[in-house]
Coordinates of C-alpha atoms in Angstrom, one line a residue:
Chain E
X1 CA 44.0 116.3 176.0
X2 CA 40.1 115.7 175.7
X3 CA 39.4 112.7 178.4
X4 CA 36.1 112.2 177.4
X5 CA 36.6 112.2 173.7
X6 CA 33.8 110.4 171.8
X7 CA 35.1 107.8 170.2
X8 CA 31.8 107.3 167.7
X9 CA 32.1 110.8 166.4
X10 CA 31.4 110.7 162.7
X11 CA 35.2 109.9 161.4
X12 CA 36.9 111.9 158.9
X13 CA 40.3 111.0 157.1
X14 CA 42.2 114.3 157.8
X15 CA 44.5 113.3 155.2
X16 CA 46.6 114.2 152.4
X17 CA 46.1 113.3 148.9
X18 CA 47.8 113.9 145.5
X19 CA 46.9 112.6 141.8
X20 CA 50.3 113.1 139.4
X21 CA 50.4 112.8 136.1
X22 CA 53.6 112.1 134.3
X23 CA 54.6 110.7 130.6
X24 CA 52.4 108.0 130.3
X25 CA 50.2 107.8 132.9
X26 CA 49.3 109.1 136.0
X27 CA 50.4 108.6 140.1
X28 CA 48.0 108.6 143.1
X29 CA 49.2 109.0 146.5
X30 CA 47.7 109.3 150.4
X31 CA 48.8 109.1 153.5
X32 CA 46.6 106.6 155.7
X33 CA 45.5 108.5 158.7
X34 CA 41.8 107.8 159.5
X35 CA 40.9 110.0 163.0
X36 CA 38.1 110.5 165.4
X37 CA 38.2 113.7 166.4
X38 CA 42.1 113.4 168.7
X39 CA 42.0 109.9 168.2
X40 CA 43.9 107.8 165.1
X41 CA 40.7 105.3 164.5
X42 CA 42.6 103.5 161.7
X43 CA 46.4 104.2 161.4
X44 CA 47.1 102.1 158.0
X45 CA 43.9 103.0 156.1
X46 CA 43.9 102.6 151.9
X47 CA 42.2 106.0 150.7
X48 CA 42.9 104.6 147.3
X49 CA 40.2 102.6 146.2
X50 CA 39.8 101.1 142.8
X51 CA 36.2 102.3 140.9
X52 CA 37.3 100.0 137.6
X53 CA 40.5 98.4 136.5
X54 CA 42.2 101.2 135.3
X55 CA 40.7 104.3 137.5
X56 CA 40.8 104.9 141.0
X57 CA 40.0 107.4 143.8
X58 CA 42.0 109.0 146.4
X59 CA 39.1 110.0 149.2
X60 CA 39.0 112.7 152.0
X61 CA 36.7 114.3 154.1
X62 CA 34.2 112.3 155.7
X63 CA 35.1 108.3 155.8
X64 CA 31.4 107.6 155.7
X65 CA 30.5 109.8 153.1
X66 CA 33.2 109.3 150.5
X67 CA 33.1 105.5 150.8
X68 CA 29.3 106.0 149.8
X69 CA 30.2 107.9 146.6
X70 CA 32.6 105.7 145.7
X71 CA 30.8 102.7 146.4
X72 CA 27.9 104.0 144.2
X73 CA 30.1 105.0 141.3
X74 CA 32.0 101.7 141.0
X75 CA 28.5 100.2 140.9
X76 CA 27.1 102.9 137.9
X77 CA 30.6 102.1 135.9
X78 CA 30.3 98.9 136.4
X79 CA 26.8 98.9 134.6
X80 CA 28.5 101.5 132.4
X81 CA 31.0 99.2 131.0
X82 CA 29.0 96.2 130.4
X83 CA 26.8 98.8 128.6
X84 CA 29.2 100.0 126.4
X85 CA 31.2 97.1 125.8
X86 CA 35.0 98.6 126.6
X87 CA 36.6 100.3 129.6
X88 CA 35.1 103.3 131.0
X89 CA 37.2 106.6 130.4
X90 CA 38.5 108.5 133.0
X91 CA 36.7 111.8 132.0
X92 CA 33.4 109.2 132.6
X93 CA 34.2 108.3 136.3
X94 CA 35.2 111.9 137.1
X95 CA 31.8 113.1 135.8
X96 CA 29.8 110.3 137.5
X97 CA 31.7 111.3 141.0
X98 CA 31.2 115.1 140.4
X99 CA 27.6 114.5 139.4
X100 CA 26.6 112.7 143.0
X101 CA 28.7 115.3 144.7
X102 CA 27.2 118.3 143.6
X103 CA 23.7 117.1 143.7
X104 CA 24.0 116.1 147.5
X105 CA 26.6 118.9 148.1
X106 CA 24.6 119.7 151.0
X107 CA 24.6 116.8 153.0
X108 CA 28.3 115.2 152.2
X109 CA 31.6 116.2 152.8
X110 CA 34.1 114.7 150.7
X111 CA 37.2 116.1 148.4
X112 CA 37.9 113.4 145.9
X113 CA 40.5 113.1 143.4
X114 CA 40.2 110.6 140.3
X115 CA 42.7 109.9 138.5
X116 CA 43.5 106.7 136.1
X117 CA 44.7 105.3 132.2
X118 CA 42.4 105.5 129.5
X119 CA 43.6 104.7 125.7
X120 CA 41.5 107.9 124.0
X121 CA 43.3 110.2 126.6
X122 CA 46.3 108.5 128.3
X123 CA 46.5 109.5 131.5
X124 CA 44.4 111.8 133.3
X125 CA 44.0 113.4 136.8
X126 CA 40.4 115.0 137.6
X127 CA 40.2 116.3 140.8
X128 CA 36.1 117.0 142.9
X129 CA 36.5 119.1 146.1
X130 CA 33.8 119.8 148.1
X131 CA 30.9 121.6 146.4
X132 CA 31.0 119.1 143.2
X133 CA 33.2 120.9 140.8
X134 CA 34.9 119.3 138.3
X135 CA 38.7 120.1 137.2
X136 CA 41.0 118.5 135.0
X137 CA 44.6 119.6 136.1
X138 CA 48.0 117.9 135.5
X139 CA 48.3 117.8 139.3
X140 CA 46.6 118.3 142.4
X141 CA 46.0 117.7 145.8
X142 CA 43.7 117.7 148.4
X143 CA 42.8 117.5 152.4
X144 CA 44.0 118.9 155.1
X145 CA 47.9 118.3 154.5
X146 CA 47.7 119.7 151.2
X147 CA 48.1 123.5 152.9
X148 CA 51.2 122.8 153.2
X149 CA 52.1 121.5 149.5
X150 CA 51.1 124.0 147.5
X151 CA 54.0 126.1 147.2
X152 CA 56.0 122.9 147.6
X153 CA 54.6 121.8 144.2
X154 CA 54.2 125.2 142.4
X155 CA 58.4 124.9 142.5
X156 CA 58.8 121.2 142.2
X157 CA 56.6 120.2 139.2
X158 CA 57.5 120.0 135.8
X159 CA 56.0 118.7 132.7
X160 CA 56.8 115.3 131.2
X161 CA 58.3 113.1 134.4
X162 CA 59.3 109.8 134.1
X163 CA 57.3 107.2 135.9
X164 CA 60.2 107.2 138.6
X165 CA 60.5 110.9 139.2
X166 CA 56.6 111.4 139.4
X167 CA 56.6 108.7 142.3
X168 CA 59.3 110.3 144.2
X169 CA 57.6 113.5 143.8
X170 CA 54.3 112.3 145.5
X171 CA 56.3 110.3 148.0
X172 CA 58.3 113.6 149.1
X173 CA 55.6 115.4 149.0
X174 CA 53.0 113.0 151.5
X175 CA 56.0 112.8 153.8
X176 CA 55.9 117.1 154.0
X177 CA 52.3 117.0 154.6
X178 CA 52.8 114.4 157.2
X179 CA 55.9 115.9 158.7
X180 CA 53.4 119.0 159.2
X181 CA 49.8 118.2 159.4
X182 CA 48.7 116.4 162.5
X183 CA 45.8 114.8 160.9
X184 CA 48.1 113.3 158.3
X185 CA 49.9 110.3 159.2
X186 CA 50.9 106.5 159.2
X187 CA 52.1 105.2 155.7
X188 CA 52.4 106.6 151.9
X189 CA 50.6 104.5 149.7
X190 CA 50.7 105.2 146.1
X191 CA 49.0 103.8 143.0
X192 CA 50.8 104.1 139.4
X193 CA 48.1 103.5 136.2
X194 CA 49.3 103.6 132.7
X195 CA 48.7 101.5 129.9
X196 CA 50.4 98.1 131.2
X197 CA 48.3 98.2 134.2
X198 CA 48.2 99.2 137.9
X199 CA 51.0 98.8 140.3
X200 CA 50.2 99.4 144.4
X201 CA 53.3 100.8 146.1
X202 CA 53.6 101.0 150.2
X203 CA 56.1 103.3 151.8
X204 CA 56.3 102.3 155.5
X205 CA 56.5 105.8 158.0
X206 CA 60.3 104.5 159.0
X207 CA 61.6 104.5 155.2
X208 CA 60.2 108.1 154.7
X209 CA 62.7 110.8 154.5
X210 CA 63.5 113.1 157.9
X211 CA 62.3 116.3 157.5
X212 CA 63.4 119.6 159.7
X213 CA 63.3 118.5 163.8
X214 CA 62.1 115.4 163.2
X215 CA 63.7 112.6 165.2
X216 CA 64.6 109.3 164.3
X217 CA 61.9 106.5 164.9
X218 CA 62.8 104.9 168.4
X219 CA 62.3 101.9 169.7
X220 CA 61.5 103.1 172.9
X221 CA 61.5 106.9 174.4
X222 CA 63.8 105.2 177.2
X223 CA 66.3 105.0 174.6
X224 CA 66.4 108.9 174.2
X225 CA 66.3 109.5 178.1
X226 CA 69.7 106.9 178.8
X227 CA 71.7 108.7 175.8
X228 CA 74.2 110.6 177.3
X229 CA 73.2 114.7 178.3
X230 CA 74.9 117.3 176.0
X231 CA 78.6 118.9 177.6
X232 CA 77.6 122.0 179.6
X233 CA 78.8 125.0 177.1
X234 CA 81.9 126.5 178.0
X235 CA 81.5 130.7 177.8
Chain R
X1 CA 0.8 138.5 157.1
X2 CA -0.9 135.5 155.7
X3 CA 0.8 132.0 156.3
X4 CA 0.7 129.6 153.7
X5 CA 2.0 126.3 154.6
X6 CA 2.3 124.2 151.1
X7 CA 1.8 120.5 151.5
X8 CA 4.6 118.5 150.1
X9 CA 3.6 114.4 149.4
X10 CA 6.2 113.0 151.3
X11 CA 9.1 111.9 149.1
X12 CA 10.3 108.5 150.6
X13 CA 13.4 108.4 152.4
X14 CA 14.4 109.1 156.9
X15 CA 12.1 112.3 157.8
X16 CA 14.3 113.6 159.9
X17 CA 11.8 116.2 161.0
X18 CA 11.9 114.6 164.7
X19 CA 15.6 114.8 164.9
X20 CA 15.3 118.9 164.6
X21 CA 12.8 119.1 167.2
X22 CA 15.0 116.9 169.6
X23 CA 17.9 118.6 169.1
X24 CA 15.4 121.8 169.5
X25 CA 14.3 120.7 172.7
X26 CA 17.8 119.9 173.9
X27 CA 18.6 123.6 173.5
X28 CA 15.2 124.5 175.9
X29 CA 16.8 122.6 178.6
X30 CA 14.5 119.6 178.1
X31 CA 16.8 116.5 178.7
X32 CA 16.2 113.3 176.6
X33 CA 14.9 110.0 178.9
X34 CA 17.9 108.1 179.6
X35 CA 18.6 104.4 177.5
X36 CA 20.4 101.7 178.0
X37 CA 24.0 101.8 176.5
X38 CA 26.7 99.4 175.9
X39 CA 30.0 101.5 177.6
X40 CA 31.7 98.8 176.0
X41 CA 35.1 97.5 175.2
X42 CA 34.4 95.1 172.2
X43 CA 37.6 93.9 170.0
X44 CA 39.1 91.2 167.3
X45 CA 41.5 89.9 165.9
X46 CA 42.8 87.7 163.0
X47 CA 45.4 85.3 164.1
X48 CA 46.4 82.2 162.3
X49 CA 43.1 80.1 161.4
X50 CA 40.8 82.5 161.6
X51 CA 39.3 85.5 163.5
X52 CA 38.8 85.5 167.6
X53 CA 36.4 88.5 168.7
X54 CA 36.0 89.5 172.8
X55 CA 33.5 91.9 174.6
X56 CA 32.9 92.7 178.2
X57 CA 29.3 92.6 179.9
X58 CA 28.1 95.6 181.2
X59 CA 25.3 97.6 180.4
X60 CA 24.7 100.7 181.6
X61 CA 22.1 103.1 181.6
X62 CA 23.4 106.9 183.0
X63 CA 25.3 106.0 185.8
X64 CA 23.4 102.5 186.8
X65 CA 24.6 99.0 185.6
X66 CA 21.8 97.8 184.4
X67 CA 22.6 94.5 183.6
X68 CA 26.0 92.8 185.1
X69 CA 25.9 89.8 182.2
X70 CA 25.0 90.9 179.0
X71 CA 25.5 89.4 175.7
X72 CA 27.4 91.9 173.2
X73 CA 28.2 89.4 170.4
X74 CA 25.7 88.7 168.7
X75 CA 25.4 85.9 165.9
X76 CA 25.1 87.1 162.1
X77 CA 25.8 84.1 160.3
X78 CA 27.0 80.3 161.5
X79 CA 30.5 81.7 160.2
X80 CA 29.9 85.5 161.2
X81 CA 29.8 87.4 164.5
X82 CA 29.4 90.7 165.4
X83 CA 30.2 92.6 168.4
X84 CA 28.1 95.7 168.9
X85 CA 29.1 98.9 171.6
X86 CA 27.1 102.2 171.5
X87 CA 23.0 101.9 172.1
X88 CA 22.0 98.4 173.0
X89 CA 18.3 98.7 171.8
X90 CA 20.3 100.0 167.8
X91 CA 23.3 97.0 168.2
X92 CA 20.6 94.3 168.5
X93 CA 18.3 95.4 165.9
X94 CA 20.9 96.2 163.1
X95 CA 22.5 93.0 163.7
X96 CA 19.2 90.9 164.5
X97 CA 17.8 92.7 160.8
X98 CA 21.1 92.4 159.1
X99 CA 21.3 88.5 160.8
X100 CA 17.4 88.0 158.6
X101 CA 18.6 89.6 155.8
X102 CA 21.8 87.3 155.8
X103 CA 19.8 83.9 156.1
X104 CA 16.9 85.2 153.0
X105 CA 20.3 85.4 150.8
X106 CA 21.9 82.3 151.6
X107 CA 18.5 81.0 150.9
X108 CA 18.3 82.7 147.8
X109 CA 22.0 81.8 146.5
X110 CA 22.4 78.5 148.2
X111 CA 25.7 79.3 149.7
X112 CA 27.3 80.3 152.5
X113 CA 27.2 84.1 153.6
X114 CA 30.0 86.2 153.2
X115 CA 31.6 88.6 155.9
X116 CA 31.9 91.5 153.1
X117 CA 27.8 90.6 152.3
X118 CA 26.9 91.6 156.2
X119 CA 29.7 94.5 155.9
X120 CA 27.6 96.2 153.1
X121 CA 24.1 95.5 154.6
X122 CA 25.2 97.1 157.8
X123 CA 27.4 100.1 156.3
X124 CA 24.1 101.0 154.0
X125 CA 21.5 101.0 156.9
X126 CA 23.9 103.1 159.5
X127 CA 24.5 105.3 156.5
X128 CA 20.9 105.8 155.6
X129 CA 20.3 107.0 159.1
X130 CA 23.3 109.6 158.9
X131 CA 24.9 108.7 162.3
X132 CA 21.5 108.9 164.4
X133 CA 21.6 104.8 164.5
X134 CA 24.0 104.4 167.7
X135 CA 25.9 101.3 166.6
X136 CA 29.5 100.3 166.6
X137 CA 30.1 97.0 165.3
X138 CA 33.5 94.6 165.1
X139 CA 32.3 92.6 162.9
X140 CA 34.5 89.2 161.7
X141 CA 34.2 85.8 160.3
X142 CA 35.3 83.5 158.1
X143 CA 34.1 82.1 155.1
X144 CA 35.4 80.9 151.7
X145 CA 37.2 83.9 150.9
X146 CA 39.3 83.8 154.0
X147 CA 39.1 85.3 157.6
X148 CA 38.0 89.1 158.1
X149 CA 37.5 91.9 160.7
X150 CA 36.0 95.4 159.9
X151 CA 35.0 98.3 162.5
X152 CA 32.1 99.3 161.2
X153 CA 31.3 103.2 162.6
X154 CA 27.9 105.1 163.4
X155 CA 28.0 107.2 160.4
X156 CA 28.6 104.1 158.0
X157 CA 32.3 104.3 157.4
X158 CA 34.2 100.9 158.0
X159 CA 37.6 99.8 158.1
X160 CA 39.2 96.2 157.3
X161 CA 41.8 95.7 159.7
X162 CA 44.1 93.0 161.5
X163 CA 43.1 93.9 164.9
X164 CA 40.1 96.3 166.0
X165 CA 38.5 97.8 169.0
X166 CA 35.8 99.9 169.7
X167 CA 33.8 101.2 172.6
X168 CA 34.1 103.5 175.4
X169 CA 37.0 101.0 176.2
X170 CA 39.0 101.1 172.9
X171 CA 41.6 103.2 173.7
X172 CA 42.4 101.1 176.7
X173 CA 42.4 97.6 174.6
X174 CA 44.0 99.2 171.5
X175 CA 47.1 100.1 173.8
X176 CA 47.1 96.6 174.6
X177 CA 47.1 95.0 171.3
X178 CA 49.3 97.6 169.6
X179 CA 52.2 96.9 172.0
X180 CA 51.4 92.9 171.8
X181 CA 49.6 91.9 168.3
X182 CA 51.7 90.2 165.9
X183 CA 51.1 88.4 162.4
X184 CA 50.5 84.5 163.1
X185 CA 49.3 83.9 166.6
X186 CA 48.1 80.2 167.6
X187 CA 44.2 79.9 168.9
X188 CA 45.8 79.9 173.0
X189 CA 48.1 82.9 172.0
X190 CA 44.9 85.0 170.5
X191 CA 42.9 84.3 173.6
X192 CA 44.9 85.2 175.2
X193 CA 45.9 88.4 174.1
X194 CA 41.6 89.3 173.0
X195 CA 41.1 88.4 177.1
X196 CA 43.8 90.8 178.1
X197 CA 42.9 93.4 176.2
X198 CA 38.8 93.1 177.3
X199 CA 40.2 92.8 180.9
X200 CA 42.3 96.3 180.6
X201 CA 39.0 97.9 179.1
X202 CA 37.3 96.5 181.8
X203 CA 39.7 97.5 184.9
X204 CA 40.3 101.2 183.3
X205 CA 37.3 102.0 181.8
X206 CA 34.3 103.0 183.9
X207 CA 31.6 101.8 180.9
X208 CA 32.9 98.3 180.6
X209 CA 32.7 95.7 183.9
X210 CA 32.4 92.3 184.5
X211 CA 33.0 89.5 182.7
X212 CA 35.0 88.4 179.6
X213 CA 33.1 86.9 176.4
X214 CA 35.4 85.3 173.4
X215 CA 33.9 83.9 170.4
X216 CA 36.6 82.1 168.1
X217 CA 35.3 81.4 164.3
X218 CA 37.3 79.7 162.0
X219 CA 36.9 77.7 158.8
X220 CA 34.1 75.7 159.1
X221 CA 33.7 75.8 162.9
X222 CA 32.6 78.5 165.7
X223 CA 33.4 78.0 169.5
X224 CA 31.2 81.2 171.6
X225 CA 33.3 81.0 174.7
X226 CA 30.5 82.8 176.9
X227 CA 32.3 83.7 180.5
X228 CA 35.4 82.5 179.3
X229 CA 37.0 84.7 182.1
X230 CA 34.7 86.6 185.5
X231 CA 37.6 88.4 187.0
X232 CA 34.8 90.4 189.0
X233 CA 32.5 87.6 190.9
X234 CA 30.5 89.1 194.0
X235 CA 32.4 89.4 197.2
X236 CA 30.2 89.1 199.9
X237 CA 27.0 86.4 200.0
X238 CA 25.2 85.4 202.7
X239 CA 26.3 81.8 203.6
X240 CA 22.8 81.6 205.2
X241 CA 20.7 82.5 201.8
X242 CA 18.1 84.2 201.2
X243 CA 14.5 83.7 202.6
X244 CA 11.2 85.3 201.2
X245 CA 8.5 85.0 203.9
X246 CA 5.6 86.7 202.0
X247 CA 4.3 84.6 199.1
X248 CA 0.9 85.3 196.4
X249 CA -1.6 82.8 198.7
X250 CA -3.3 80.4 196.4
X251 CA -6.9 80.4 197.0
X252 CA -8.7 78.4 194.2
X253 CA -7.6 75.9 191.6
X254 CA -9.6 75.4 188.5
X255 CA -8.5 73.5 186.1
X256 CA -11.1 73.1 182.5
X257 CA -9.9 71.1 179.8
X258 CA -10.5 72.8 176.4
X259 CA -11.6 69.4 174.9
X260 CA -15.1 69.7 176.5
X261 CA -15.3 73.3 175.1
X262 CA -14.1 72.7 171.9
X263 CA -16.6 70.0 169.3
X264 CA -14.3 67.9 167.1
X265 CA -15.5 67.1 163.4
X266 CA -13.7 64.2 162.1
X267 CA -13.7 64.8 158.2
X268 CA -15.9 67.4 157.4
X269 CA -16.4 69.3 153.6
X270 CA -14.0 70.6 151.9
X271 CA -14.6 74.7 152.0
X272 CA -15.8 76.2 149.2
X273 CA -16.2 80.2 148.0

């Protein structure tokens, strides 16, 4: 372990992210594992953030940097809407987030994923990665954990979901990521948007599925030591 | 070969033209002069009526304590403080600039400042200077919205949280408050708890010494508990004092009042152009 880690290194969120969409609407899920290089700086972040009322972000990459873009786009659609007169679309918030990335894609480093409710489209999921495309996709996901979902979701998604069954999916899937990825960690948040509105959802890390070799969440590691030793095998 | 060096009009923004030729100095072997940092253990917390924030004193610069009593919370707003680790010379100019800024908008609006108000000052100016401004700020307070605490990081990312710590000493305080903290504590039980975690930053860590400052804020009044707790006072004095034989001899005292330099004109012309 690095002793003299430096705990002001520029933070990213190693992170896993997902945007869903199902029949109706769409699902947004992270894990909430901000680190420091070895260190967990923030072990219950919210990478969802909100840009308007019915469209939100899931962030990765650099804390700093994708706070910034988000910060500035919430603040354009805001403008935006009063300028128009109704809700901002989807495909408007994706296209404002895609056009700060690319034109700084040299200095940040941030995968973003928009996804949200709009009533030309429905629901829509728009995912940025790094570089500033722009790609509209039923699903996808993003950071570091997402390695590990990508075959995971090639078998386990499926047109048309219910509201219930898209959840699940994102909830199973953060938990994988976790389960695997060190930089992923902490809770599953996830955010549903369809046309009645926006519910937050918060899946603590003991209510998450056990995966492969995982252990159950102790107490204390004394717990584990005082259980009784295995019988010696007889040959 | 011909060189042609275009001149560019400078197009606003950080030149970060110095930065390259530290960093291309620091490759040559030519060490940076040392400055004064904050090795720091600085945390908060919220507990039942408000927000408590604690910070150690020592200042270092290198190896050498270079000041044994320093003052590492600084004041933002009559309901805001902020604790600052990293650079010294970066903590109190953000927060003495953000602090300004603060009072010209409570000015402006006639009310009182809000903790999210200094949160996005400071996350704009740290992330304007891409990490090269050395602060880390705890910043907390309470105002109409409620009691809040945010870490505010070098590169301009911040977190809201229920407890925070930062510094050289934050892994030592964290361990402290994430086997103690929980929802709800009384005033006595979140002094407590901030003075134990600032004293195990100060015993295991090598960049935080000294004493113990707590600053409590909550609705509508602030107590800055400076001291509150000097776990490390000096050993060994001499009972007998200290004498200073040698002193600056005074030779010749003058003394010229400025009135009999100076003419007085009682009433006078207006001035005109």
């Amino acid at each position: 372990m690095d002793l003299n880690m430096n705990v002001d290194a520029p933070h990213s969120m190693g992170t896993t992210i997902i945007g869903v969409t199902y029949n109706g609407g769409v699902v947004l899920g992270a894990d909430s594992r901000t680190s420091t290089g070895m260190y967990v700086a923030n072990r219950a972040s919210d990478k969802i953030t909100q840009l308007t009322d019915n469209v939100y972000v899931c962030r990765s990459g650099s804390a700093a940097d994708s706070q910034i873009v988000s910060d500035y786009v919430r603040y354009f659609l805001h403008q935006h809407t009063i300028q128009l007169g109704q809700p901002a679309t989807v495909k408007v918030a994706a296209n404002l987030i895609r056009l700060l990335s690319y034109s700084n894609k040299n200095m940040l480093q941030t995968g973003l994923i928009v996804g949200g409710w709009d009533k030309y489209e429905g629901g829509k999921i728009y995912g940025v990665p790094l570089g500033g495309t722009l790609v509209e996709q039923p699903f996808t996901i993003g950071g570091s954990g997402s390695s590990y979902l990508y075959g995971f979701f090639d078998q386990a998604w499926k047109e048309g979901m219910t509201k219930d069954e898209a959840e699940q999916l994102v909830v199973k899937a953060v938990s994988l990521a976790i389960a695997r990825d060190g930089a992923s960690g902490g809770v599953v948040r996830t955010v549903i948007i369809n046309s009645e509105g926006v519910t937050r959802n918060f899946y603590p890390g003991d209510k998450l599925p056990l995966w492969h070799e995982e252990l159950e969440p102790q107490n204390s590691l004394l717990d584990i030591l005082n259980a009784p030793s295995p019988e010696p095998m007889n040959i | 070969m011909s060189k042609s060096v275009i001149e560019m009009p400078p197009k606003g923004g950080f030149s970060f033209d110095l930065c390259k030729r530290n960093e291309m100095l620091a490759k040559k072997g030519v060490s940076p002069p040392s400055f004064r940092k904050t090795g720091t253990t600085i945390v908060g917390l919220i507990f039942q009526d408000g927000v408590i924030l604690g910070a150690d004193t020592r200042a270092t610069e290198g190896p050498i304590v270079c000041d044994k009593n320093c003052e590492k919370i600084h004041y933002m707003a009559p309901n805001i403080y902020c604790c600052g680790a990293g650079t010294a010379a970066d903590t109190e100019a953000v927060t003495d600039m953000v602090s300004s800024q603060l009072q010209l908008h409570r000015y402006h609006t006639g009310r009182e400042s809000r903790v999210v108000t200094a949160l996005t000052l400071l996350k704009r100016h740290l992330f304007n200077y891409q990490g090269y401004v050395s602060a880390a700020l705890v910043l907390g307070g309470v105002d109409v919205t409620g009691p809040h605490l945010h870490t505010i990081y070098p590169h301009g990312s911040t977190d809201t949280l229920p407890f925070a710590t930062m510094g050289s000493g934050s892994l030592a305080a964290m361990a402290v408050f994430e086997s103690k903290y929980k929802e709800g504590l009384t005033r006595d039980e979140g002094i407590k708890l901030v003075t134990e975690a600032i004293c195990s930053g100060i015993f295991n860590d090598l960049g935080s010494g000294s004493n113990v400052d707590i600053c409590v804020i909550t609705k509508g009044a602030k107590e800055y508990l400076r001291n509150h707790l000097q776990p490390n006072p000096r050993t060994y004095t001499s009972s007998k004092g200290y004498s200073f034989p040698k002193k600056t001899e005074v030779l010749l005292t003058k003394i010229t009042p400025l009135k009999e330099k100076v003419e007085i004109i009682e009433g006078g012309d207006a001035m005109e152009e």
